[in-house]
Tab-separated table of C-alpha atoms and ligand atoms in Angstrom:
chain	number	residue	atom	x	y	z
A	1	MET	CA	-191.033	77.658	-120.607
A	2	LYS	CA	-189.033	78.189	-123.795
A	3	TRP	CA	-187.801	81.549	-122.517
A	4	LEU	CA	-186.136	79.996	-119.476
A	5	ARG	CA	-184.178	77.646	-121.715
A	6	SER	CA	-182.958	80.523	-123.821
A	7	VAL	CA	-181.873	82.410	-120.693
A	8	LEU	CA	-180.042	79.478	-119.150
A	9	LEU	CA	-178.571	77.822	-122.222
A	10	PRO	CA	-176.998	78.745	-125.563
A	11	ALA	CA	-179.099	78.292	-128.721
A	12	GLU	CA	-179.854	74.722	-129.726
A	13	GLY	CA	-177.932	74.002	-132.915
A	14	SER	CA	-178.213	70.239	-133.065
A	15	GLN	CA	-180.536	67.338	-132.450
A	16	TYR	CA	-178.362	66.327	-129.518
A	17	ALA	CA	-178.586	69.795	-127.949
A	18	ARG	CA	-182.321	69.273	-127.563
A	19	GLN	CA	-181.845	65.974	-125.774
A	20	VAL	CA	-179.268	67.502	-123.432
A	21	ASP	CA	-181.449	70.510	-122.697
A	22	ASP	CA	-184.560	68.430	-121.985
A	23	LEU	CA	-182.674	66.542	-119.305
A	24	TYR	CA	-181.012	69.702	-118.047
A	25	MET	CA	-184.348	71.475	-117.650
A	26	PHE	CA	-185.834	68.420	-115.932
A	27	ILE	CA	-183.007	68.611	-113.375
A	28	VAL	CA	-183.529	72.361	-112.975
A	29	TRP	CA	-187.255	71.932	-112.237
A	30	LEU	CA	-186.651	68.965	-109.992
A	31	SER	CA	-184.185	71.071	-108.002
A	32	VAL	CA	-186.586	74.012	-107.833
A	33	PHE	CA	-189.358	71.705	-106.589
A	34	PHE	CA	-187.239	70.200	-103.818
A	35	PHE	CA	-185.739	73.543	-102.866
A	36	VAL	CA	-189.203	75.025	-102.347
A	37	LEU	CA	-190.441	71.893	-100.573
A	38	ILE	CA	-187.469	71.601	-98.204
A	39	ALA	CA	-187.021	75.306	-97.479
A	40	GLY	CA	-190.814	75.648	-97.027
A	41	LEU	CA	-191.049	72.700	-94.623
A	42	LEU	CA	-188.009	74.006	-92.743
A	43	ALA	CA	-189.643	77.384	-92.216
A	44	PHE	CA	-192.958	75.756	-91.293
A	45	PHE	CA	-191.380	73.396	-88.743
A	46	ILE	CA	-189.406	76.238	-87.167
A	47	TRP	CA	-192.674	78.021	-86.581
A	48	ARG	CA	-194.837	75.000	-85.723
A	49	TYR	CA	-192.458	73.354	-83.277
A	50	ARG	CA	-190.962	76.429	-81.680
A	51	ARG	CA	-190.316	76.243	-77.949
A	52	ARG	CA	-193.279	77.753	-76.150
A	53	GLY	CA	-192.146	77.826	-72.546
A	54	PRO	CA	-189.341	76.812	-70.147
A	55	ASP	CA	-191.110	73.540	-69.189
A	56	GLU	CA	-191.683	72.264	-72.692
A	57	VAL	CA	-189.691	69.072	-73.421
A	58	THR	CA	-189.189	67.519	-76.864
A	59	PRO	CA	-190.646	63.986	-77.029
A	60	HIS	CA	-188.066	61.236	-77.545
A	61	ILE	CA	-188.642	59.813	-81.042
A	62	THR	CA	-186.204	57.092	-82.198
A	63	HIS	CA	-187.412	56.487	-85.751
A	64	ASN	CA	-190.352	56.445	-88.123
A	65	PHE	CA	-190.212	53.479	-90.467
A	66	LYS	CA	-192.754	54.717	-93.015
A	67	LEU	CA	-191.170	58.151	-93.279
A	68	GLU	CA	-187.672	56.715	-93.687
A	69	LEU	CA	-188.840	54.381	-96.460
A	70	THR	CA	-190.545	57.283	-98.231
A	71	TRP	CA	-187.508	59.535	-98.214
A	72	SER	CA	-185.315	56.678	-99.453
A	73	ILE	CA	-187.523	55.261	-102.161
A	74	ILE	CA	-188.611	58.515	-103.819
A	75	PRO	CA	-185.030	59.794	-104.335
A	76	LEU	CA	-183.980	56.322	-105.502
A	77	ILE	CA	-186.644	56.423	-108.201
A	78	LEU	CA	-185.664	59.961	-109.198
A	79	VAL	CA	-181.916	59.288	-109.497
A	80	THR	CA	-182.685	56.099	-111.425
A	81	ILE	CA	-184.702	58.145	-113.911
A	82	LEU	CA	-181.813	60.622	-114.195
A	83	PHE	CA	-179.321	57.804	-114.702
A	84	VAL	CA	-181.311	56.031	-117.405
A	85	TRP	CA	-182.112	59.300	-119.172
A	86	GLY	CA	-178.513	60.522	-118.974
A	87	PHE	CA	-177.058	57.189	-120.051
A	88	HIS	CA	-179.394	57.080	-123.009
A	89	GLY	CA	-178.155	60.550	-124.020
A	90	TYR	CA	-174.539	59.534	-123.526
A	91	VAL	CA	-174.941	56.476	-125.712
A	92	SER	CA	-176.585	58.467	-128.474
A	93	SER	CA	-173.713	60.999	-128.293
A	94	VAL	CA	-171.000	58.373	-128.771
A	95	VAL	CA	-172.661	56.131	-131.352
A	96	PRO	CA	-173.008	57.908	-134.697
A	97	PRO	CA	-175.566	56.651	-137.246
A	98	LYS	CA	-174.070	54.343	-139.870
A	99	ASP	CA	-174.798	56.660	-142.806
A	100	ALA	CA	-173.080	59.692	-141.225
A	101	LEU	CA	-170.889	61.940	-143.339
A	102	GLU	CA	-167.284	61.642	-142.141
A	103	ILE	CA	-164.960	64.577	-141.591
A	104	GLN	CA	-161.382	64.188	-140.394
A	105	VAL	CA	-160.405	66.755	-137.802
A	106	THR	CA	-156.797	67.517	-136.952
A	107	ALA	CA	-155.910	69.832	-134.114
A	108	LYS	CA	-152.514	71.530	-134.169
A	109	ARG	CA	-150.995	74.266	-132.125
A	110	TRP	CA	-152.901	76.472	-132.882
A	111	LEU	CA	-155.457	75.731	-135.520
A	112	TRP	CA	-158.143	73.278	-136.586
A	113	GLU	CA	-157.891	71.451	-139.877
A	114	PHE	CA	-160.807	69.671	-141.519
A	115	GLU	CA	-160.652	67.143	-144.335
A	116	TYR	CA	-163.768	66.180	-146.241
A	117	PRO	CA	-164.559	62.903	-148.042
A	118	ASN	CA	-163.622	64.366	-151.445
A	119	GLY	CA	-160.200	65.529	-150.244
A	120	SER	CA	-161.042	69.205	-149.808
A	121	ARG	CA	-159.577	70.752	-146.730
A	122	THR	CA	-160.342	73.816	-144.672
A	123	ILE	CA	-158.663	75.503	-141.744
A	124	ASN	CA	-160.486	77.051	-138.816
A	125	GLU	CA	-163.821	76.664	-140.547
A	126	MET	CA	-165.828	73.482	-140.703
A	127	ARG	CA	-168.552	73.340	-143.338
A	128	VAL	CA	-171.386	70.871	-142.978
A	129	PRO	CA	-174.760	70.249	-144.627
A	130	VAL	CA	-177.921	70.866	-142.622
A	131	GLY	CA	-180.036	67.977	-141.305
A	132	LYS	CA	-177.451	65.252	-141.970
A	133	PRO	CA	-175.552	63.386	-139.293
A	134	VAL	CA	-171.854	64.297	-139.370
A	135	LYS	CA	-169.250	62.095	-137.755
A	136	LEU	CA	-165.910	63.573	-136.768
A	137	ILE	CA	-162.771	61.476	-136.582
A	138	MET	CA	-160.313	63.509	-134.607
A	139	SER	CA	-156.628	63.441	-133.774
A	140	SER	CA	-153.969	65.873	-132.696
A	141	ALA	CA	-150.602	66.578	-134.291
A	142	ASP	CA	-149.050	67.629	-130.997
A	143	VAL	CA	-150.630	68.080	-127.580
A	144	ILE	CA	-154.099	67.414	-126.154
A	145	HIS	CA	-156.792	69.743	-127.473
A	146	SER	CA	-160.523	69.593	-126.905
A	147	PHE	CA	-163.161	70.014	-129.574
A	148	TYR	CA	-166.052	72.003	-128.175
A	149	ILE	CA	-169.154	73.396	-129.917
A	150	PRO	CA	-171.382	74.824	-127.175
A	151	SER	CA	-174.460	75.237	-129.339
A	152	PHE	CA	-174.233	71.567	-130.412
A	153	ARG	CA	-173.544	70.495	-126.792
A	154	ILE	CA	-170.593	68.390	-127.854
A	155	LYS	CA	-167.120	68.345	-126.347
A	156	MET	CA	-164.483	65.715	-126.968
A	157	ASP	CA	-160.773	65.525	-126.226
A	158	VAL	CA	-158.482	65.417	-129.258
A	159	LEU	CA	-155.370	63.368	-128.548
A	160	PRO	CA	-152.060	62.685	-130.284
A	161	ASN	CA	-151.498	59.068	-131.445
A	162	ARG	CA	-155.116	58.093	-131.063
A	163	TYR	CA	-158.481	58.778	-132.714
A	164	THR	CA	-161.470	60.036	-130.825
A	165	GLN	CA	-164.847	60.605	-132.378
A	166	THR	CA	-168.071	62.457	-131.884
A	167	TRP	CA	-171.011	63.357	-134.071
A	168	PHE	CA	-173.869	65.804	-134.444
A	169	GLU	CA	-176.799	66.652	-136.693
A	170	PRO	CA	-177.233	70.388	-137.289
A	171	LEU	CA	-180.825	71.618	-137.129
A	172	GLN	CA	-180.691	74.762	-139.230
A	173	VAL	CA	-178.541	76.741	-141.642
A	174	GLY	CA	-176.269	79.206	-139.849
A	175	THR	CA	-172.929	79.555	-138.094
A	176	HIS	CA	-171.679	78.336	-134.741
A	177	VAL	CA	-168.546	78.824	-132.700
A	178	LEU	CA	-165.993	76.085	-132.146
A	179	PHE	CA	-163.575	76.368	-129.240
A	180	CYS	CA	-160.567	74.484	-128.033
A	181	ALA	CA	-161.470	73.632	-124.453
A	182	GLU	CA	-158.130	72.281	-123.285
A	183	TYR	CA	-155.302	74.649	-122.428
A	184	CYS	CA	-152.746	73.799	-125.094
A	185	GLY	CA	-150.169	76.554	-124.938
A	186	ARG	CA	-149.605	80.206	-125.660
A	187	ALA	CA	-152.149	80.688	-128.448
A	188	HIS	CA	-154.794	78.324	-127.039
A	189	SER	CA	-157.352	81.115	-127.242
A	190	ASP	CA	-156.677	81.498	-130.976
A	191	MET	CA	-158.112	78.040	-131.606
A	192	LEU	CA	-161.429	79.685	-132.144
A	193	ALA	CA	-163.058	78.460	-135.301
A	194	LYS	CA	-166.333	78.633	-137.138
A	195	VAL	CA	-168.849	75.945	-138.010
A	196	THR	CA	-170.875	76.874	-141.068
A	197	VAL	CA	-174.053	74.909	-141.645
A	198	LEU	CA	-175.037	75.072	-145.316
A	199	SER	CA	-178.076	73.897	-147.214
A	200	ASP	CA	-177.530	70.568	-148.928
A	201	GLU	CA	-177.162	72.231	-152.304
A	202	ASP	CA	-174.761	74.932	-151.128
A	203	TYR	CA	-172.656	72.308	-149.418
A	204	ARG	CA	-172.333	70.217	-152.547
A	205	LYS	CA	-171.562	73.286	-154.650
A	206	TRP	CA	-168.940	74.438	-152.199
A	207	LEU	CA	-167.202	71.052	-152.168
A	208	GLU	CA	-166.978	71.209	-155.930
A	209	PHE	CA	-166.137	74.810	-156.714
A	210	GLY	CA	-165.051	76.475	-153.520
A	211	ASP	CA	-166.452	79.645	-152.179
A	212	GLU	CA	-168.291	81.891	-154.636
A	213	THR	CA	-167.363	85.113	-152.918
A	214	SER	CA	-163.705	84.176	-152.761
A	215	GLU	CA	-163.752	83.384	-156.493
A	216	GLN	CA	-164.733	86.972	-157.262
A	217	MET	CA	-162.620	88.780	-154.692
A	218	PRO	CA	-159.575	90.752	-155.809
A	219	LEU	CA	-156.367	88.839	-154.981
A	220	LYS	CA	-155.134	91.189	-152.290
A	221	GLU	CA	-158.468	91.138	-150.424
A	222	LEU	CA	-158.723	87.393	-150.727
A	223	GLY	CA	-155.186	87.169	-149.333
A	224	ALA	CA	-156.110	89.343	-146.372
A	225	MET	CA	-159.075	87.098	-145.662
A	226	LEU	CA	-156.994	83.932	-145.933
A	227	HIS	CA	-154.281	85.390	-143.709
A	228	GLU	CA	-156.879	85.375	-140.981
A	229	SER	CA	-159.083	82.421	-141.844
A	230	ARG	CA	-156.184	80.031	-142.488
A	231	GLY	CA	-154.561	80.969	-139.246
A	232	CYS	CA	-151.420	82.642	-140.741
A	233	ASP	CA	-151.992	85.536	-138.351
A	234	THR	CA	-151.474	83.246	-135.371
A	235	CYS	CA	-147.720	83.287	-136.060
A	236	HIS	CA	-147.033	85.963	-138.720
A	237	SER	CA	-147.677	89.531	-137.591
A	238	LEU	CA	-148.254	92.460	-139.955
A	239	ASP	CA	-146.749	95.140	-137.723
A	240	GLY	CA	-143.149	93.926	-137.543
A	241	SER	CA	-143.453	92.331	-134.122
A	242	ALA	CA	-141.797	88.947	-133.734
A	243	GLY	CA	-144.067	85.935	-133.410
A	244	LEU	CA	-143.513	82.219	-133.863
A	245	GLY	CA	-142.971	83.065	-137.528
A	246	THR	CA	-141.436	86.027	-139.316
A	247	SER	CA	-143.473	89.217	-139.560
A	248	PHE	CA	-144.833	90.020	-143.025
A	249	LYS	CA	-144.202	93.739	-142.685
A	250	GLY	CA	-141.892	94.984	-145.432
A	251	VAL	CA	-140.617	91.480	-146.033
A	252	PHE	CA	-141.036	91.342	-149.809
A	253	GLY	CA	-137.899	92.075	-151.800
A	254	THR	CA	-135.542	91.789	-148.812
A	255	ARG	CA	-132.820	89.189	-148.426
A	256	ARG	CA	-133.373	86.639	-145.736
A	257	ARG	CA	-130.817	84.708	-143.748
A	258	LEU	CA	-131.686	81.041	-143.545
A	259	ALA	CA	-131.177	78.542	-140.754
A	260	ASP	CA	-128.501	76.735	-142.809
A	261	GLY	CA	-126.402	79.911	-143.108
A	262	GLN	CA	-127.323	80.732	-146.708
A	263	SER	CA	-129.511	83.609	-147.739
A	264	VAL	CA	-132.322	84.025	-150.234
A	265	GLU	CA	-134.294	86.833	-151.805
A	266	VAL	CA	-137.884	87.024	-150.649
A	267	ASP	CA	-139.687	86.937	-153.990
A	268	GLU	CA	-142.840	85.269	-155.311
A	269	ASN	CA	-141.212	81.878	-155.740
A	270	TYR	CA	-139.687	81.897	-152.285
A	271	LEU	CA	-143.050	82.789	-150.731
A	272	ARG	CA	-144.797	80.108	-152.732
A	273	GLU	CA	-142.278	77.492	-151.695
A	274	SER	CA	-142.525	78.584	-148.061
A	275	ILE	CA	-146.289	78.179	-148.104
A	276	LEU	CA	-146.195	74.734	-149.674
A	277	GLU	CA	-142.954	73.459	-148.126
A	278	PRO	CA	-142.330	75.593	-145.067
A	279	GLN	CA	-139.202	73.740	-143.975
A	280	ALA	CA	-137.424	73.832	-147.340
A	281	LYS	CA	-135.806	77.223	-146.657
A	282	LEU	CA	-136.252	77.915	-142.990
A	283	ALA	CA	-135.562	81.473	-141.806
A	284	ALA	CA	-132.683	81.758	-139.300
A	285	GLY	CA	-133.808	81.941	-135.687
A	286	TYR	CA	-137.192	80.240	-136.154
A	287	GLN	CA	-138.467	76.791	-135.267
A	288	PRO	CA	-139.625	74.433	-138.057
A	289	ILE	CA	-143.217	74.377	-136.799
A	290	MET	CA	-145.282	75.655	-139.714
A	291	PRO	CA	-147.573	73.025	-141.244
A	292	THR	CA	-147.566	72.580	-145.014
A	293	PHE	CA	-150.431	74.121	-146.927
A	294	GLN	CA	-149.985	71.738	-149.855
A	295	GLY	CA	-153.463	70.703	-151.012
A	296	LEU	CA	-155.049	73.113	-148.548
A	297	LEU	CA	-155.036	76.136	-150.807
A	298	ARG	CA	-156.402	76.458	-154.295
A	299	GLU	CA	-153.957	77.854	-156.865
A	300	ARG	CA	-155.661	81.241	-156.815
A	301	GLU	CA	-155.476	81.354	-153.055
A	302	ILE	CA	-151.702	80.885	-153.064
A	303	SER	CA	-151.351	83.821	-155.471
A	304	ALA	CA	-153.690	85.829	-153.271
A	305	LEU	CA	-151.560	85.271	-150.180
A	306	ILE	CA	-148.403	86.231	-152.077
A	307	GLU	CA	-150.047	89.439	-153.323
A	308	PHE	CA	-151.172	90.180	-149.786
A	309	ILE	CA	-147.672	89.683	-148.359
A	310	LYS	CA	-146.202	91.856	-151.156
A	311	ALA	CA	-148.555	94.648	-150.130
A	312	GLN	CA	-147.340	94.748	-146.511
A	313	ARG	CA	-145.021	97.763	-146.540
B	401	LIG	CU1	-155.886	73.660	-128.573
B	401	LIG	CU2	-156.367	74.784	-126.530
């Protein structure tokens, strides 16, 4: 019955997904069984005990002790099985193994930030090794978000001023989708990120050297990729339309009015400073909401973003 699973449910990406699906399919089959049984008996009784003539009178039956016990005890046993099975699954979803790899997750309007044990950070992409338990320690910088990976069958609220945690063990190398499942404002739907499951070796290499493809990419292309993957595009448009941040269109080389009344030329150093210390020279008319990218971008990536912004005519 593998095919039915794949019709009803998304692909199983984690150990936990299998546990959830086993129980889910048990409930599906249990429901099918009782649906057929009850609907079948209903139809049969309608036919069997139909009224045959005007004189026919239904016998007066007050109760049937054996029958009542049967229809109480069987469901009691079944719901007890469901409870124990479900509780067992719940416990295993909230108690991570002791040796789990820990990743810090921060949700912000409107992006996901991940910090790994060695201090590397990524935005809107979580990278994990295959076949190892991964524990997530999550908090929010602003409102309530919800961390949801359908193919891992995990969903956990991410709250400000408090840590929540969840864990998973990916089954195979590949990518999965991560959603925010709590309406958190205008760009809630942009909190769509990627989970990349790497082989153990690729994961270790990546932690050390960064992405191979990005190392070889021309600066402008790398910048275009980062503009999207780091979530810049959530606030900074390329077509001149106003967002939560200034548009990048034709911005390089212009003079910009700042919130404190001064003005500054938009050159490489200004862009660099604005990426690393966004509130140092805040553009007039905008809120100080951009997070710092200090430590989040490798040196080459900062240059790439600047080259990309320069190229927006
Ligand atoms: Cu964050 Cu919805």
